Amino acid sequence: MRIKQIIYWVSSAVLCGIFTYSAYMYFAKTEMIKGFFESFNYPTYIVIPLAVVKVIGVVIILWRPNKWLTEWAYAGFFFDLVLATAAHHYAGHGIFGFSFYGLIAIFPSYFLGKYIRD
């Protein structure tokens, strides 16, 4: 059981660290991020709302106030990571970036969290 807890906390820390860093970049370097969004043909008006939702998702995943909110936070993170990985791939940046590593970290965090935290 101890090894599962360690894997859960490490993967959750990596996942939440990626999203916290991403939200920080969205807030601190908004114009640069808007440039990336334009190159991906995404609307730029979603940069700040997406950063806010990422911060809220990190809080929910670490706090786990109830199962329903936690499920939605993981779902939102999963779709964000899949779309970000695909966008970077199709823009010619390759798939091996923070979004890809987030996809690797989300699965142990999600599945082990169901048994350890709930």
Short mmCIF file of C-alpha atoms in Angstrom, two decimals:
data_model
loop_
_atom_site.label_atom_id
_atom_site.label_comp_id
_atom_site.label_asym_id
_atom_site.label_seq_id
_atom_site.Cartn_x
_atom_site.Cartn_y
_atom_site.Cartn_z
CA MET A 1 0.00 0.00 0.00
CA ARG A 2 2.86 2.40 0.76
CA ILE A 3 4.27 2.20 -2.79
CA LYS A 4 0.84 3.03 -4.21
CA GLN A 5 0.66 6.12 -2.01
CA ILE A 6 4.09 7.24 -3.16
CA ILE A 7 3.19 6.73 -6.83
CA TYR A 8 -0.11 8.56 -6.28
CA TRP A 9 1.51 11.57 -4.62
CA VAL A 10 4.39 11.79 -7.10
CA SER A 11 2.10 11.57 -10.13
CA SER A 12 -0.37 14.03 -8.58
CA ALA A 13 2.46 16.44 -7.77
CA VAL A 14 3.78 16.21 -11.34
CA LEU A 15 0.29 16.70 -12.79
CA CYS A 16 -0.57 19.62 -10.53
CA GLY A 17 2.88 21.13 -11.06
CA ILE A 18 2.42 21.07 -14.83
CA PHE A 19 -0.97 22.74 -14.57
CA THR A 20 0.21 25.29 -12.01
CA TYR A 21 3.16 26.21 -14.24
CA SER A 22 0.85 26.40 -17.24
CA ALA A 23 -1.57 28.69 -15.41
CA TYR A 24 1.35 30.85 -14.24
CA MET A 25 2.56 31.22 -17.83
CA TYR A 26 -0.95 32.09 -18.99
CA PHE A 27 -1.15 34.87 -16.37
CA ALA A 28 2.45 36.14 -16.57
CA LYS A 29 3.13 35.80 -20.31
CA THR A 30 -0.36 36.34 -21.68
CA GLU A 31 0.72 37.89 -24.98
CA MET A 32 3.18 35.08 -25.72
CA ILE A 33 0.52 32.46 -24.94
CA LYS A 34 -1.98 34.29 -27.13
CA GLY A 35 0.58 34.05 -29.93
CA PHE A 36 0.74 30.28 -29.42
CA PHE A 37 -3.04 30.07 -29.42
CA GLU A 38 -3.18 32.02 -32.69
CA SER A 39 -0.65 29.68 -34.28
CA PHE A 40 -2.85 26.74 -33.22
CA ASN A 41 -5.95 28.52 -34.60
CA TYR A 42 -7.48 28.62 -31.12
CA PRO A 43 -9.38 31.69 -29.92
CA THR A 44 -7.23 33.93 -27.76
CA TYR A 45 -10.04 35.09 -25.49
CA ILE A 46 -9.94 31.76 -23.62
CA VAL A 47 -6.38 32.19 -22.30
CA ILE A 48 -7.23 33.84 -18.97
CA PRO A 49 -10.42 31.82 -18.28
CA LEU A 50 -8.46 28.65 -19.03
CA ALA A 51 -5.76 29.71 -16.56
CA VAL A 52 -8.37 30.31 -13.86
CA VAL A 53 -9.97 26.90 -14.49
CA LYS A 54 -6.54 25.23 -14.31
CA VAL A 55 -5.90 26.74 -10.88
CA ILE A 56 -9.35 25.66 -9.69
CA GLY A 57 -8.71 22.15 -11.05
CA VAL A 58 -5.42 21.86 -9.16
CA VAL A 59 -7.13 22.90 -5.93
CA ILE A 60 -9.93 20.38 -6.45
CA ILE A 61 -7.58 17.50 -7.26
CA LEU A 62 -5.44 18.13 -4.19
CA TRP A 63 -8.32 18.92 -1.84
CA ARG A 64 -10.91 16.41 -3.20
CA PRO A 65 -14.00 18.06 -1.68
CA ASN A 66 -16.30 15.48 -3.27
CA LYS A 67 -16.15 12.75 -5.90
CA TRP A 68 -18.22 14.59 -8.48
CA LEU A 69 -15.97 17.68 -8.58
CA THR A 70 -12.85 15.53 -8.58
CA GLU A 71 -14.10 13.50 -11.55
CA TRP A 72 -14.83 16.68 -13.49
CA ALA A 73 -11.42 18.16 -12.66
CA TYR A 74 -9.65 15.04 -13.92
CA ALA A 75 -11.86 14.98 -17.03
CA GLY A 76 -11.08 18.61 -17.77
CA PHE A 77 -7.37 18.03 -17.28
CA PHE A 78 -7.47 14.95 -19.51
CA PHE A 79 -9.17 16.77 -22.38
CA ASP A 80 -6.87 19.77 -21.98
CA LEU A 81 -3.81 17.51 -22.14
CA VAL A 82 -5.05 15.56 -25.16
CA LEU A 83 -5.93 18.72 -27.08
CA ALA A 84 -2.67 20.44 -26.13
CA THR A 85 -0.61 17.43 -27.19
CA ALA A 86 -2.48 17.23 -30.50
CA ALA A 87 -2.15 20.98 -31.10
CA HIS A 88 1.60 20.92 -30.51
CA HIS A 89 1.98 17.86 -32.73
CA TYR A 90 0.04 19.40 -35.62
CA ALA A 91 1.91 22.68 -35.23
CA GLY A 92 5.16 20.78 -35.76
CA HIS A 93 6.47 21.01 -32.20
CA GLY A 94 6.40 17.26 -31.61
CA ILE A 95 4.42 15.47 -28.93
CA PHE A 96 7.06 15.24 -26.21
CA GLY A 97 6.33 18.27 -24.06
CA PHE A 98 4.66 19.11 -20.79
CA SER A 99 1.25 18.08 -22.11
CA PHE A 100 2.49 14.61 -23.05
CA TYR A 101 4.13 14.13 -19.66
CA GLY A 102 0.92 15.31 -18.05
CA LEU A 103 -0.91 12.56 -19.93
CA ILE A 104 1.48 10.03 -18.45
CA ALA A 105 1.02 11.44 -14.93
CA ILE A 106 -2.77 11.75 -15.02
CA PHE A 107 -3.52 8.02 -15.15
CA PRO A 108 -1.77 6.85 -11.96
CA SER A 109 -2.98 9.97 -10.16
CA TYR A 110 -6.58 9.31 -11.18
CA PHE A 111 -6.76 5.57 -10.68
CA LEU A 112 -4.67 5.34 -7.50
CA GLY A 113 -6.48 8.33 -6.07
CA LYS A 114 -9.76 6.44 -6.20
CA TYR A 115 -8.38 3.82 -3.81
CA ILE A 116 -6.13 5.89 -1.60
CA ARG A 117 -8.09 9.10 -1.04
CA ASP A 118 -11.76 8.08 -1.24
#
